[in-house]
PDB file of C-alpha atoms in Angstrom:
ATOM      1  CA  UNK A 603     -35.035  10.048  -0.806  1.00 41.00           C
ATOM      2  CA  UNK A 604     -32.867  12.778  -2.245  1.00 39.00           C
ATOM      3  CA  UNK A 605     -31.784  13.903   1.224  1.00 41.00           C
ATOM      4  CA  UNK A 606     -30.933  10.335   2.310  1.00 40.00           C
ATOM      5  CA  UNK A 607     -28.826   9.824  -0.822  1.00 41.00           C
ATOM      6  CA  UNK A 608     -26.893  12.988  -0.087  1.00 40.00           C
ATOM      7  CA  UNK A 609     -26.369  11.892   3.489  1.00 39.00           C
ATOM      8  CA  UNK A 610     -25.080   8.491   2.353  1.00 43.00           C
ATOM      9  CA  UNK A 611     -22.677  10.137  -0.082  1.00 44.00           C
ATOM     10  CA  UNK A 612     -21.397  12.460   2.643  1.00 41.00           C
ATOM     11  CA  UNK A 613     -20.938   9.550   5.035  1.00 47.00           C
ATOM     12  CA  UNK A 614     -19.017   7.599   2.413  1.00 51.00           C
ATOM     13  CA  UNK A 615     -16.776  10.594   1.700  1.00 48.00           C
ATOM     14  CA  UNK A 616     -15.987  10.984   5.392  1.00 47.00           C
ATOM     15  CA  UNK A 617     -15.361   7.273   5.756  1.00 52.00           C
ATOM     16  CA  UNK A 618     -13.063   7.110   2.719  1.00 54.00           C
ATOM     17  CA  UNK A 619     -10.990   9.890   4.244  1.00 56.00           C
ATOM     18  CA  UNK A 620     -10.730   7.806   7.411  1.00 58.00           C
ATOM     19  CA  UNK A 621      -9.015   5.012   5.464  1.00 63.00           C
ATOM     20  CA  UNK A 622      -5.993   7.247   4.814  1.00 64.00           C
ATOM     21  CA  UNK A 623      -6.177   9.215   8.081  1.00 64.00           C
ATOM     22  CA  UNK A 624      -5.335   7.361  11.297  1.00 59.00           C
ATOM     23  CA  UNK A 625      -7.736   7.987  14.155  1.00 52.00           C
ATOM     24  CA  UNK A 626      -6.469  10.845  16.292  1.00 50.00           C
ATOM     25  CA  UNK A 627      -4.420  12.419  13.489  1.00 50.00           C
ATOM     26  CA  UNK A 628      -6.952  15.050  12.456  1.00 43.00           C
ATOM     27  CA  UNK A 629      -4.969  17.874  14.069  1.00 42.00           C
ATOM     28  CA  UNK A 630      -1.724  16.962  12.317  1.00 42.00           C
ATOM     29  CA  UNK A 631      -0.646  19.122   9.342  1.00 41.00           C
ATOM     30  CA  UNK A 632      -1.897  17.676   6.049  1.00 39.00           C
ATOM     31  CA  UNK A 633      -0.512  20.208   3.613  1.00 42.00           C
ATOM     32  CA  UNK A 634       1.995  17.934   1.885  1.00 41.00           C
ATOM     33  CA  UNK A 635       4.751  20.445   2.723  1.00 40.00           C
ATOM     34  CA  UNK A 636       8.164  19.578   1.299  1.00 42.00           C
ATOM     35  CA  UNK A 637      10.691  19.582   4.113  1.00 41.00           C
ATOM     36  CA  UNK A 638      14.392  19.080   4.543  1.00 43.00           C
ATOM     37  CA  UNK A 639      16.085  17.411   7.470  1.00 44.00           C
ATOM     38  CA  UNK A 640      18.153  19.846   9.565  1.00 45.00           C
ATOM     39  CA  UNK A 641      21.779  20.035   8.422  1.00 44.00           C
ATOM     40  CA  UNK A 642      23.352  19.591  11.850  1.00 45.00           C
ATOM     41  CA  UNK A 643      25.319  16.930  13.640  1.00 51.00           C
ATOM     42  CA  UNK A 644      22.448  16.727  16.124  1.00 59.00           C
ATOM     43  CA  UNK A 645      19.902  15.867  13.436  1.00 60.00           C
ATOM     44  CA  UNK A 646      17.611  13.027  14.481  1.00 74.00           C
ATOM     45  CA  UNK A 647      17.930   9.618  12.882  1.00 91.00           C
ATOM     46  CA  UNK A 648      15.854   9.503   9.709  1.00 95.00           C
ATOM     47  CA  UNK A 649      12.845   7.235  10.130  1.00 98.00           C
ATOM     48  CA  UNK A 650       9.475   6.885   8.433  1.00 98.00           C
ATOM     49  CA  UNK A 651       8.094   9.199  11.118  1.00 97.00           C
ATOM     50  CA  UNK A 652      10.299  12.114  10.109  1.00 97.00           C
ATOM     51  CA  UNK A 653      11.682  11.484   6.608  1.00 98.00           C
ATOM     52  CA  UNK A 654      11.023  14.538   4.394  1.00 98.00           C
ATOM     53  CA  UNK A 655       8.401  14.423   1.673  1.00 98.00           C
ATOM     54  CA  UNK A 656       9.904  15.343  -1.682  1.00 98.00           C
ATOM     55  CA  UNK A 657       8.524  15.908  -5.169  1.00 98.00           C
ATOM     56  CA  UNK A 658       9.612  15.042  -8.689  1.00 98.00           C
ATOM     57  CA  UNK A 659       7.930  16.050 -11.943  1.00 98.00           C
ATOM     58  CA  UNK A 660       7.489  13.542 -14.756  1.00 98.00           C
ATOM     59  CA  UNK A 661       4.898  13.013 -17.461  1.00 96.00           C
ATOM     60  CA  UNK A 662       3.081  16.181 -16.457  1.00 97.00           C
ATOM     61  CA  UNK A 663       2.640  14.962 -12.866  1.00 98.00           C
ATOM     62  CA  UNK A 664       4.278  16.160  -9.654  1.00 98.00           C
ATOM     63  CA  UNK A 665       4.816  12.937  -7.716  1.00 98.00           C
ATOM     64  CA  UNK A 666       5.096  13.212  -3.922  1.00 98.00           C
ATOM     65  CA  UNK A 667       7.446  10.641  -2.418  1.00 98.00           C
ATOM     66  CA  UNK A 668       9.557   9.705   0.580  1.00 98.00           C
ATOM     67  CA  UNK A 669      12.911   7.981   0.371  1.00 98.00           C
ATOM     68  CA  UNK A 670      15.159   6.329   2.949  1.00 98.00           C
ATOM     69  CA  UNK A 671      18.227   4.108   3.108  1.00 98.00           C
ATOM     70  CA  UNK A 672      19.961   5.641   0.091  1.00 97.00           C
ATOM     71  CA  UNK A 673      23.272   4.984   1.836  1.00 96.00           C
ATOM     72  CA  UNK A 674      22.627   1.243   1.516  1.00 97.00           C
ATOM     73  CA  UNK A 675      22.930   1.301  -2.245  1.00 96.00           C
ATOM     74  CA  UNK A 676      21.842  -1.743  -4.230  1.00 97.00           C
ATOM     75  CA  UNK A 677      18.523  -2.233  -5.981  1.00 98.00           C
ATOM     76  CA  UNK A 678      15.892   0.249  -4.734  1.00 98.00           C
ATOM     77  CA  UNK A 679      12.699  -1.179  -3.238  1.00 98.00           C
ATOM     78  CA  UNK A 680       9.659   0.694  -4.588  1.00 99.00           C
ATOM     79  CA  UNK A 681       6.526   0.457  -2.427  1.00 98.00           C
ATOM     80  CA  UNK A 682       3.067   0.421  -4.057  1.00 98.00           C
ATOM     81  CA  UNK A 683       0.255   1.119  -1.618  1.00 96.00           C
ATOM     82  CA  UNK A 684      -3.307  -0.101  -1.059  1.00 97.00           C
ATOM     83  CA  UNK A 685      -6.780   1.206  -1.812  1.00 96.00           C
ATOM     84  CA  UNK A 686      -7.479   4.720  -0.438  1.00 95.00           C
ATOM     85  CA  UNK A 687      -3.969   4.974   1.038  1.00 97.00           C
ATOM     86  CA  UNK A 688      -1.398   7.744   1.034  1.00 98.00           C
ATOM     87  CA  UNK A 689       2.209   7.799   2.232  1.00 98.00           C
ATOM     88  CA  UNK A 690       1.199   7.874   5.893  1.00 98.00           C
ATOM     89  CA  UNK A 691      -0.529   4.489   5.592  1.00 98.00           C
ATOM     90  CA  UNK A 692       2.693   2.485   5.391  1.00 98.00           C
ATOM     91  CA  UNK A 693       3.554   0.727   8.649  1.00 98.00           C
ATOM     92  CA  UNK A 694       6.628   2.467  10.114  1.00 98.00           C
ATOM     93  CA  UNK A 695       7.977  -0.858  11.407  1.00 98.00           C
ATOM     94  CA  UNK A 696       8.045  -2.303   7.903  1.00 98.00           C
ATOM     95  CA  UNK A 697       9.433   0.842   6.280  1.00 98.00           C
ATOM     96  CA  UNK A 698      12.172   1.319   8.884  1.00 98.00           C
ATOM     97  CA  UNK A 699      12.914  -2.404   8.925  1.00 98.00           C
ATOM     98  CA  UNK A 700      13.459  -2.668   5.179  1.00 98.00           C
ATOM     99  CA  UNK A 701      15.295   0.682   5.029  1.00 98.00           C
ATOM    100  CA  UNK A 702      17.822  -0.588   7.582  1.00 98.00           C
ATOM    101  CA  UNK A 703      19.323  -2.730   4.805  1.00 98.00           C
ATOM    102  CA  UNK A 704      17.915  -1.355   1.551  1.00 98.00           C
ATOM    103  CA  UNK A 705      17.210   1.833  -0.357  1.00 98.00           C
ATOM    104  CA  UNK A 706      13.418   2.238  -0.089  1.00 98.00           C
ATOM    105  CA  UNK A 707      11.043   4.662  -1.754  1.00 98.00           C
ATOM    106  CA  UNK A 708       7.272   5.122  -1.627  1.00 98.00           C
ATOM    107  CA  UNK A 709       5.180   7.566  -3.631  1.00 98.00           C
ATOM    108  CA  UNK A 710       1.651   8.832  -4.131  1.00 98.00           C
ATOM    109  CA  UNK A 711       0.205   7.885  -7.501  1.00 95.00           C
ATOM    110  CA  UNK A 712      -1.361  10.476  -9.773  1.00 97.00           C
ATOM    111  CA  UNK A 713      -4.174  12.407  -8.130  1.00 98.00           C
ATOM    112  CA  UNK A 714      -3.610  10.754  -4.747  1.00 98.00           C
ATOM    113  CA  UNK A 715      -2.341  12.440  -1.590  1.00 98.00           C
ATOM    114  CA  UNK A 716       0.052  15.264  -2.433  1.00 98.00           C
ATOM    115  CA  UNK A 717       0.651  14.136  -6.050  1.00 98.00           C
ATOM    116  CA  UNK A 718      -0.935  16.259  -8.759  1.00 98.00           C
ATOM    117  CA  UNK A 719      -3.167  15.236 -11.651  1.00 97.00           C
ATOM    118  CA  UNK A 720      -6.412  13.347 -12.078  1.00 97.00           C
ATOM    119  CA  UNK A 721      -6.612   9.935 -10.364  1.00 97.00           C
ATOM    120  CA  UNK A 722      -6.343   6.805 -12.498  1.00 97.00           C
ATOM    121  CA  UNK A 723      -9.279   4.395 -12.744  1.00 97.00           C
ATOM    122  CA  UNK A 724      -7.407   1.396 -14.213  1.00 98.00           C
ATOM    123  CA  UNK A 725      -4.571  -0.777 -12.885  1.00 98.00           C
ATOM    124  CA  UNK A 726      -2.846  -0.515 -16.246  1.00 97.00           C
ATOM    125  CA  UNK A 727      -2.789   3.286 -15.984  1.00 98.00           C
ATOM    126  CA  UNK A 728      -1.503   3.155 -12.417  1.00 98.00           C
ATOM    127  CA  UNK A 729       1.275   0.843 -13.585  1.00 98.00           C
ATOM    128  CA  UNK A 730       2.183   3.289 -16.354  1.00 98.00           C
ATOM    129  CA  UNK A 731       2.364   6.088 -13.789  1.00 98.00           C
ATOM    130  CA  UNK A 732       4.575   3.974 -11.536  1.00 98.00           C
ATOM    131  CA  UNK A 733       6.896   3.206 -14.434  1.00 98.00           C
ATOM    132  CA  UNK A 734       7.059   6.917 -15.247  1.00 98.00           C
ATOM    133  CA  UNK A 735       7.994   7.686 -11.640  1.00 98.00           C
ATOM    134  CA  UNK A 736      10.611   4.917 -11.449  1.00 98.00           C
ATOM    135  CA  UNK A 737      12.306   6.074 -14.642  1.00 98.00           C
ATOM    136  CA  UNK A 738      12.149   9.711 -13.575  1.00 98.00           C
ATOM    137  CA  UNK A 739      14.120   8.712 -10.480  1.00 98.00           C
ATOM    138  CA  UNK A 740      16.747   7.229 -12.755  1.00 98.00           C
ATOM    139  CA  UNK A 741      16.343   3.637 -11.585  1.00 98.00           C
ATOM    140  CA  UNK A 742      17.352   1.053 -14.177  1.00 97.00           C
ATOM    141  CA  UNK A 743      15.991  -1.843 -12.119  1.00 98.00           C
ATOM    142  CA  UNK A 744      13.955  -2.063  -8.927  1.00 98.00           C
ATOM    143  CA  UNK A 745      12.413  -4.475  -6.472  1.00 99.00           C
ATOM    144  CA  UNK A 746       8.654  -4.014  -6.111  1.00 99.00           C
ATOM    145  CA  UNK A 747       6.767  -4.249  -2.824  1.00 99.00           C
ATOM    146  CA  UNK A 748       3.034  -4.203  -3.568  1.00 98.00           C
ATOM    147  CA  UNK A 749       0.379  -4.416  -0.889  1.00 98.00           C
ATOM    148  CA  UNK A 750      -3.249  -5.161  -1.877  1.00 98.00           C
ATOM    149  CA  UNK A 751      -4.053  -2.893  -4.850  1.00 98.00           C
ATOM    150  CA  UNK A 752      -0.337  -2.147  -5.003  1.00 98.00           C
ATOM    151  CA  UNK A 753       0.316  -5.834  -5.643  1.00 98.00           C
ATOM    152  CA  UNK A 754      -1.987  -5.698  -8.651  1.00 98.00           C
ATOM    153  CA  UNK A 755      -0.128  -2.656  -9.966  1.00 98.00           C
ATOM    154  CA  UNK A 756       3.149  -4.531  -9.458  1.00 98.00           C
ATOM    155  CA  UNK A 757       1.885  -7.420 -11.591  1.00 98.00           C
ATOM    156  CA  UNK A 758       1.029  -5.005 -14.393  1.00 98.00           C
ATOM    157  CA  UNK A 759       4.480  -3.424 -14.161  1.00 98.00           C
ATOM    158  CA  UNK A 760       6.344  -6.726 -14.412  1.00 98.00           C
ATOM    159  CA  UNK A 761       4.215  -7.802 -17.383  1.00 98.00           C
ATOM    160  CA  UNK A 762       4.680  -4.461 -19.156  1.00 98.00           C
ATOM    161  CA  UNK A 763       8.413  -4.020 -18.525  1.00 98.00           C
ATOM    162  CA  UNK A 764       9.948  -7.181 -17.066  1.00 98.00           C
ATOM    163  CA  UNK A 765      13.493  -5.889 -17.442  1.00 98.00           C
ATOM    164  CA  UNK A 766      12.692  -3.153 -14.925  1.00 98.00           C
ATOM    165  CA  UNK A 767      11.970  -5.613 -12.096  1.00 98.00           C
ATOM    166  CA  UNK A 768      14.463  -7.787 -10.175  1.00 98.00           C
ATOM    167  CA  UNK A 769      12.239  -9.224  -7.403  1.00 98.00           C
ATOM    168  CA  UNK A 770       8.712  -8.695  -6.088  1.00 98.00           C
ATOM    169  CA  UNK A 771       6.908  -8.929  -2.764  1.00 99.00           C
ATOM    170  CA  UNK A 772       3.127  -9.247  -3.202  1.00 98.00           C
ATOM    171  CA  UNK A 773       1.108  -9.035   0.014  1.00 98.00           C
ATOM    172  CA  UNK A 774      -2.645  -9.216   0.553  1.00 98.00           C
ATOM    173  CA  UNK A 775      -3.288  -9.281  -3.167  1.00 98.00           C
ATOM    174  CA  UNK A 776      -4.437 -11.466  -6.034  1.00 97.00           C
ATOM    175  CA  UNK A 777      -4.293 -11.996  -9.797  1.00 98.00           C
ATOM    176  CA  UNK A 778      -6.517 -10.449 -12.424  1.00 97.00           C
ATOM    177  CA  UNK A 779      -9.948 -12.091 -12.289  1.00 97.00           C
ATOM    178  CA  UNK A 780      -9.246 -13.436  -8.815  1.00 96.00           C
ATOM    179  CA  UNK A 781     -11.914 -14.533  -6.376  1.00 95.00           C
ATOM    180  CA  UNK A 782     -13.787 -11.678  -4.709  1.00 94.00           C
ATOM    181  CA  UNK A 783     -11.685  -8.863  -6.179  1.00 95.00           C
ATOM    182  CA  UNK A 784     -14.497  -7.378  -8.254  1.00 93.00           C
ATOM    183  CA  UNK A 785     -16.569  -6.966  -5.069  1.00 91.00           C
ATOM    184  CA  UNK A 786     -13.913  -5.279  -2.920  1.00 91.00           C
ATOM    185  CA  UNK A 787     -16.009  -2.083  -3.048  1.00 88.00           C
ATOM    186  CA  UNK A 788     -18.879  -3.802  -1.261  1.00 91.00           C
ATOM    187  CA  UNK A 789     -16.646  -5.043   1.549  1.00 92.00           C
ATOM    188  CA  UNK A 790     -14.714  -1.783   1.832  1.00 89.00           C
ATOM    189  CA  UNK A 791     -17.736   0.505   1.845  1.00 89.00           C
ATOM    190  CA  UNK A 792     -19.576  -1.660   4.375  1.00 91.00           C
ATOM    191  CA  UNK A 793     -16.660  -1.529   6.796  1.00 89.00           C
ATOM    192  CA  UNK A 794     -16.041   2.157   6.100  1.00 87.00           C
ATOM    193  CA  UNK A 795     -19.575   2.945   7.202  1.00 88.00           C
ATOM    194  CA  UNK A 796     -19.390   0.447  10.059  1.00 89.00           C
ATOM    195  CA  UNK A 797     -16.272   2.212  11.321  1.00 89.00           C
ATOM    196  CA  UNK A 798     -17.890   5.621  10.934  1.00 87.00           C
ATOM    197  CA  UNK A 799     -21.018   4.730  12.866  1.00 88.00           C
ATOM    198  CA  UNK A 800     -19.203   2.827  15.632  1.00 89.00           C
ATOM    199  CA  UNK A 801     -16.495   5.432  16.099  1.00 90.00           C
ATOM    200  CA  UNK A 802     -13.716   3.040  15.100  1.00 92.00           C
ATOM    201  CA  UNK A 803     -11.096   3.234  12.383  1.00 93.00           C
ATOM    202  CA  UNK A 804     -12.359   1.146   9.425  1.00 93.00           C
ATOM    203  CA  UNK A 805      -8.928  -0.447   9.034  1.00 94.00           C
ATOM    204  CA  UNK A 806      -9.624  -2.273  12.287  1.00 95.00           C
ATOM    205  CA  UNK A 807     -12.366  -4.190  10.473  1.00 94.00           C
ATOM    206  CA  UNK A 808     -10.817  -4.342   6.993  1.00 95.00           C
ATOM    207  CA  UNK A 809      -7.268  -5.402   7.868  1.00 97.00           C
ATOM    208  CA  UNK A 810      -7.597  -7.487  11.031  1.00 97.00           C
ATOM    209  CA  UNK A 811      -9.608 -10.440  12.305  1.00 96.00           C
ATOM    210  CA  UNK A 812     -12.197  -9.943  15.041  1.00 94.00           C
ATOM    211  CA  UNK A 813     -10.384 -12.298  17.398  1.00 96.00           C
ATOM    212  CA  UNK A 814      -8.664 -10.940  20.499  1.00 96.00           C
ATOM    213  CA  UNK A 815      -5.267 -11.189  18.810  1.00 96.00           C
ATOM    214  CA  UNK A 816      -6.488  -9.498  15.650  1.00 96.00           C
ATOM    215  CA  UNK A 817      -8.206  -6.667  17.502  1.00 96.00           C
ATOM    216  CA  UNK A 818      -5.169  -5.943  19.685  1.00 97.00           C
ATOM    217  CA  UNK A 819      -2.846  -6.064  16.665  1.00 98.00           C
ATOM    218  CA  UNK A 820      -5.122  -3.648  14.841  1.00 97.00           C
ATOM    219  CA  UNK A 821      -4.990  -1.171  17.718  1.00 97.00           C
ATOM    220  CA  UNK A 822      -1.198  -1.362  17.805  1.00 98.00           C
ATOM    221  CA  UNK A 823      -0.993  -0.847  14.036  1.00 98.00           C
ATOM    222  CA  UNK A 824      -3.241   2.228  14.193  1.00 98.00           C
ATOM    223  CA  UNK A 825      -1.047   3.694  16.943  1.00 98.00           C
ATOM    224  CA  UNK A 826       2.038   3.216  14.775  1.00 98.00           C
ATOM    225  CA  UNK A 827       0.376   5.096  11.922  1.00 98.00           C
ATOM    226  CA  UNK A 828       0.133   8.138  14.216  1.00 97.00           C
ATOM    227  CA  UNK A 829       3.875   8.268  14.940  1.00 98.00           C
ATOM    228  CA  UNK A 830       4.430  10.853  12.219  1.00 97.00           C
ATOM    229  CA  UNK A 831       2.997  14.078  13.602  1.00 97.00           C
ATOM    230  CA  UNK A 832       4.518  16.748  11.339  1.00 96.00           C
ATOM    231  CA  UNK A 833       4.139  17.323   7.610  1.00 97.00           C
ATOM    232  CA  UNK A 834       1.692  14.514   7.078  1.00 98.00           C
ATOM    233  CA  UNK A 835       0.404  13.650   3.623  1.00 98.00           C
ATOM    234  CA  UNK A 836      -2.900  14.919   2.271  1.00 97.00           C
ATOM    235  CA  UNK A 837      -5.885  12.611   2.696  1.00 96.00           C
ATOM    236  CA  UNK A 838      -7.266  10.819  -0.336  1.00 96.00           C
ATOM    237  CA  UNK A 839     -10.241  12.524  -1.968  1.00 96.00           C
ATOM    238  CA  UNK A 840     -13.568  10.822  -2.570  1.00 95.00           C
ATOM    239  CA  UNK A 841     -12.928  11.271  -6.328  1.00 97.00           C
ATOM    240  CA  UNK A 842      -9.660   9.328  -6.133  1.00 97.00           C
ATOM    241  CA  UNK A 843     -11.223   6.669  -3.906  1.00 95.00           C
ATOM    242  CA  UNK A 844     -14.083   6.079  -6.343  1.00 96.00           C
ATOM    243  CA  UNK A 845     -11.620   5.908  -9.261  1.00 97.00           C
ATOM    244  CA  UNK A 846      -9.655   3.222  -7.433  1.00 97.00           C
ATOM    245  CA  UNK A 847     -12.811   1.235  -6.744  1.00 96.00           C
ATOM    246  CA  UNK A 848     -13.561   1.264 -10.483  1.00 96.00           C
ATOM    247  CA  UNK A 849     -10.041   0.021 -11.161  1.00 97.00           C
ATOM    248  CA  UNK A 850     -10.492  -2.829  -8.665  1.00 96.00           C
ATOM    249  CA  UNK A 851     -13.850  -3.828 -10.140  1.00 96.00           C
ATOM    250  CA  UNK A 852     -12.360  -3.942 -13.639  1.00 96.00           C
ATOM    251  CA  UNK A 853      -9.326  -5.892 -12.430  1.00 94.00           C
ATOM    252  CA  UNK A 854     -11.565  -8.429 -10.752  1.00 95.00           C
ATOM    253  CA  UNK A 855     -13.527  -8.960 -13.959  1.00 96.00           C
ATOM    254  CA  UNK A 856     -10.467  -9.058 -16.190  1.00 95.00           C
ATOM    255  CA  UNK A 857      -9.588 -12.337 -17.869  1.00 95.00           C
ATOM    256  CA  UNK A 858      -6.779 -14.195 -16.072  1.00 94.00           C
ATOM    257  CA  UNK A 859      -3.335 -13.560 -17.516  1.00 96.00           C
ATOM    258  CA  UNK A 860      -0.456 -15.952 -18.045  1.00 97.00           C
ATOM    259  CA  UNK A 861       1.754 -15.495 -14.986  1.00 98.00           C
ATOM    260  CA  UNK A 862       4.091 -18.289 -16.069  1.00 97.00           C
ATOM    261  CA  UNK A 863       6.021 -15.652 -18.044  1.00 98.00           C
ATOM    262  CA  UNK A 864       7.090 -13.920 -14.817  1.00 98.00           C
ATOM    263  CA  UNK A 865      10.655 -15.084 -14.346  1.00 98.00           C
ATOM    264  CA  UNK A 866      11.406 -13.001 -11.266  1.00 98.00           C
ATOM    265  CA  UNK A 867      11.404 -14.477  -7.753  1.00 98.00           C
ATOM    266  CA  UNK A 868       8.219 -13.459  -5.913  1.00 98.00           C
ATOM    267  CA  UNK A 869       7.410 -13.568  -2.203  1.00 98.00           C
ATOM    268  CA  UNK A 870       3.635 -13.867  -1.686  1.00 98.00           C
ATOM    269  CA  UNK A 871       2.296 -13.105   1.804  1.00 98.00           C
ATOM    270  CA  UNK A 872      -1.084 -12.801   3.481  1.00 98.00           C
ATOM    271  CA  UNK A 873      -3.109 -13.608   6.560  1.00 98.00           C
ATOM    272  CA  UNK A 874      -5.136 -16.810   6.645  1.00 98.00           C
ATOM    273  CA  UNK A 875      -8.475 -14.942   6.842  1.00 97.00           C
ATOM    274  CA  UNK A 876      -8.375 -12.032   4.377  1.00 97.00           C
ATOM    275  CA  UNK A 877     -11.860 -10.533   3.900  1.00 94.00           C
ATOM    276  CA  UNK A 878     -10.878  -7.921   1.304  1.00 95.00           C
ATOM    277  CA  UNK A 879      -8.873 -10.045  -1.127  1.00 96.00           C
ATOM    278  CA  UNK A 880      -9.652 -13.637  -0.105  1.00 97.00           C
ATOM    279  CA  UNK A 881      -6.590 -15.622   0.935  1.00 98.00           C
ATOM    280  CA  UNK A 882      -7.269 -18.177  -1.806  1.00 97.00           C
ATOM    281  CA  UNK A 883      -5.889 -15.566  -4.203  1.00 97.00           C
ATOM    282  CA  UNK A 884      -2.499 -15.692  -2.489  1.00 98.00           C
ATOM    283  CA  UNK A 885      -2.389 -19.461  -2.887  1.00 98.00           C
ATOM    284  CA  UNK A 886      -3.375 -19.042  -6.543  1.00 97.00           C
ATOM    285  CA  UNK A 887      -0.644 -16.449  -7.156  1.00 97.00           C
ATOM    286  CA  UNK A 888       2.095 -18.551  -5.573  1.00 97.00           C
ATOM    287  CA  UNK A 889       0.977 -21.597  -7.547  1.00 97.00           C
ATOM    288  CA  UNK A 890       0.915 -19.778 -10.893  1.00 98.00           C
ATOM    289  CA  UNK A 891       4.207 -17.899 -10.471  1.00 98.00           C
ATOM    290  CA  UNK A 892       7.160 -20.117 -11.507  1.00 98.00           C
ATOM    291  CA  UNK A 893       9.366 -18.743  -8.725  1.00 98.00           C
ATOM    292  CA  UNK A 894       6.751 -17.902  -6.109  1.00 98.00           C
ATOM    293  CA  UNK A 895       7.179 -18.481  -2.360  1.00 98.00           C
ATOM    294  CA  UNK A 896       4.122 -18.363  -0.105  1.00 98.00           C
ATOM    295  CA  UNK A 897       3.927 -17.185   3.517  1.00 98.00           C
ATOM    296  CA  UNK A 898       0.570 -17.293   5.338  1.00 98.00           C
ATOM    297  CA  UNK A 899       0.198 -15.873   8.850  1.00 98.00           C
ATOM    298  CA  UNK A 900      -2.287 -17.464  11.309  1.00 98.00           C
ATOM    299  CA  UNK A 901      -5.227 -15.628  12.864  1.00 96.00           C
ATOM    300  CA  UNK A 902      -4.568 -12.714  10.524  1.00 98.00           C
ATOM    301  CA  UNK A 903      -6.486 -10.832   7.883  1.00 98.00           C
ATOM    302  CA  UNK A 904      -5.689  -8.519   4.994  1.00 97.00           C
ATOM    303  CA  UNK A 905      -3.063  -6.740   7.083  1.00 98.00           C
ATOM    304  CA  UNK A 906      -1.236  -9.905   8.053  1.00 98.00           C
ATOM    305  CA  UNK A 907       2.170  -8.378   7.269  1.00 98.00           C
ATOM    306  CA  UNK A 908       1.384  -5.506   9.652  1.00 98.00           C
ATOM    307  CA  UNK A 909       0.133  -7.805  12.399  1.00 98.00           C
ATOM    308  CA  UNK A 910       3.228 -10.022  12.061  1.00 98.00           C
ATOM    309  CA  UNK A 911       5.705  -7.290  11.136  1.00 98.00           C
ATOM    310  CA  UNK A 912       8.342  -8.647  13.537  1.00 98.00           C
ATOM    311  CA  UNK A 913       8.357 -11.960  11.655  1.00 98.00           C
ATOM    312  CA  UNK A 914       7.680 -10.545   8.200  1.00 98.00           C
ATOM    313  CA  UNK A 915      10.523  -7.994   8.037  1.00 98.00           C
ATOM    314  CA  UNK A 916      13.317 -10.591   8.491  1.00 98.00           C
ATOM    315  CA  UNK A 917      11.601 -12.809   5.909  1.00 98.00           C
ATOM    316  CA  UNK A 918      11.411  -9.928   3.441  1.00 98.00           C
ATOM    317  CA  UNK A 919      15.024  -8.924   4.088  1.00 98.00           C
ATOM    318  CA  UNK A 920      16.239 -12.484   3.514  1.00 98.00           C
ATOM    319  CA  UNK A 921      14.234 -12.676   0.290  1.00 98.00           C
ATOM    320  CA  UNK A 922      15.557  -9.348  -1.024  1.00 98.00           C
ATOM    321  CA  UNK A 923      19.134 -10.261  -0.130  1.00 96.00           C
ATOM    322  CA  UNK A 924      19.253 -13.379  -2.291  1.00 87.00           C
TER     323      UNK A 924
END
């Protein structure tokens, strides 16, 4: 029994790493190296595949981050990522699409990826860390783009410091106490192991439907995640993954909060068949937010915004431009 428990723990650790490491990327550097774009007229166009990883120290933490579109000015869009994810898990089509018009920035939270410190095990703590990072960057007001767990962190931020937030995009997420959120660990771990033992990336199961369209969209998404080949982020550790699962379980059991106090415009998006954070949560969020707008994509799961990135990016740009 002892040996089987150790084997299960090892399998889970390997599978958790797979969530933040696209299949086929194992040979890519994962040292979190800080790089600078070449200072030459022949320098390549900055994209999510080649933008340098930088670092800023605040609150005793060295936050790793990537930033694009600074020339656009305006309100920065801060991206808050999902369970087990690092910087390399953002879809390049969404990052490049938003950065074409806006200043965008994504970072690794404390103890995740190339950021230092011990990982947080509560959404409230993750929100505090995000606020620390935002203020360290000197931003007086930001737009928040939260996907899945990142959407929960975004809700905590706007409730803690509403003056810091202009607009929010909440995708594949739900409110505190929402349906099925406290059991995300069960769904995630099942598909992590299913991916490990079938030789597939677990995101294919977790983010996309098992229809032909969903499967093909998942494969395309996973290929896009491999576009960055140099200076990739560090994989999430099993310690950080387990801390995030505890945060999700607590969030799911938390008493519902009054979202009617959120005065900011909010774009809520999801697929119509989300297994991780049931789509009913998106309907609930949009209904409870005074200025919420709901977009649901057909034949799509948790990663609906990735599957329908060509439609989602113009929608997000129009929303941010208002």
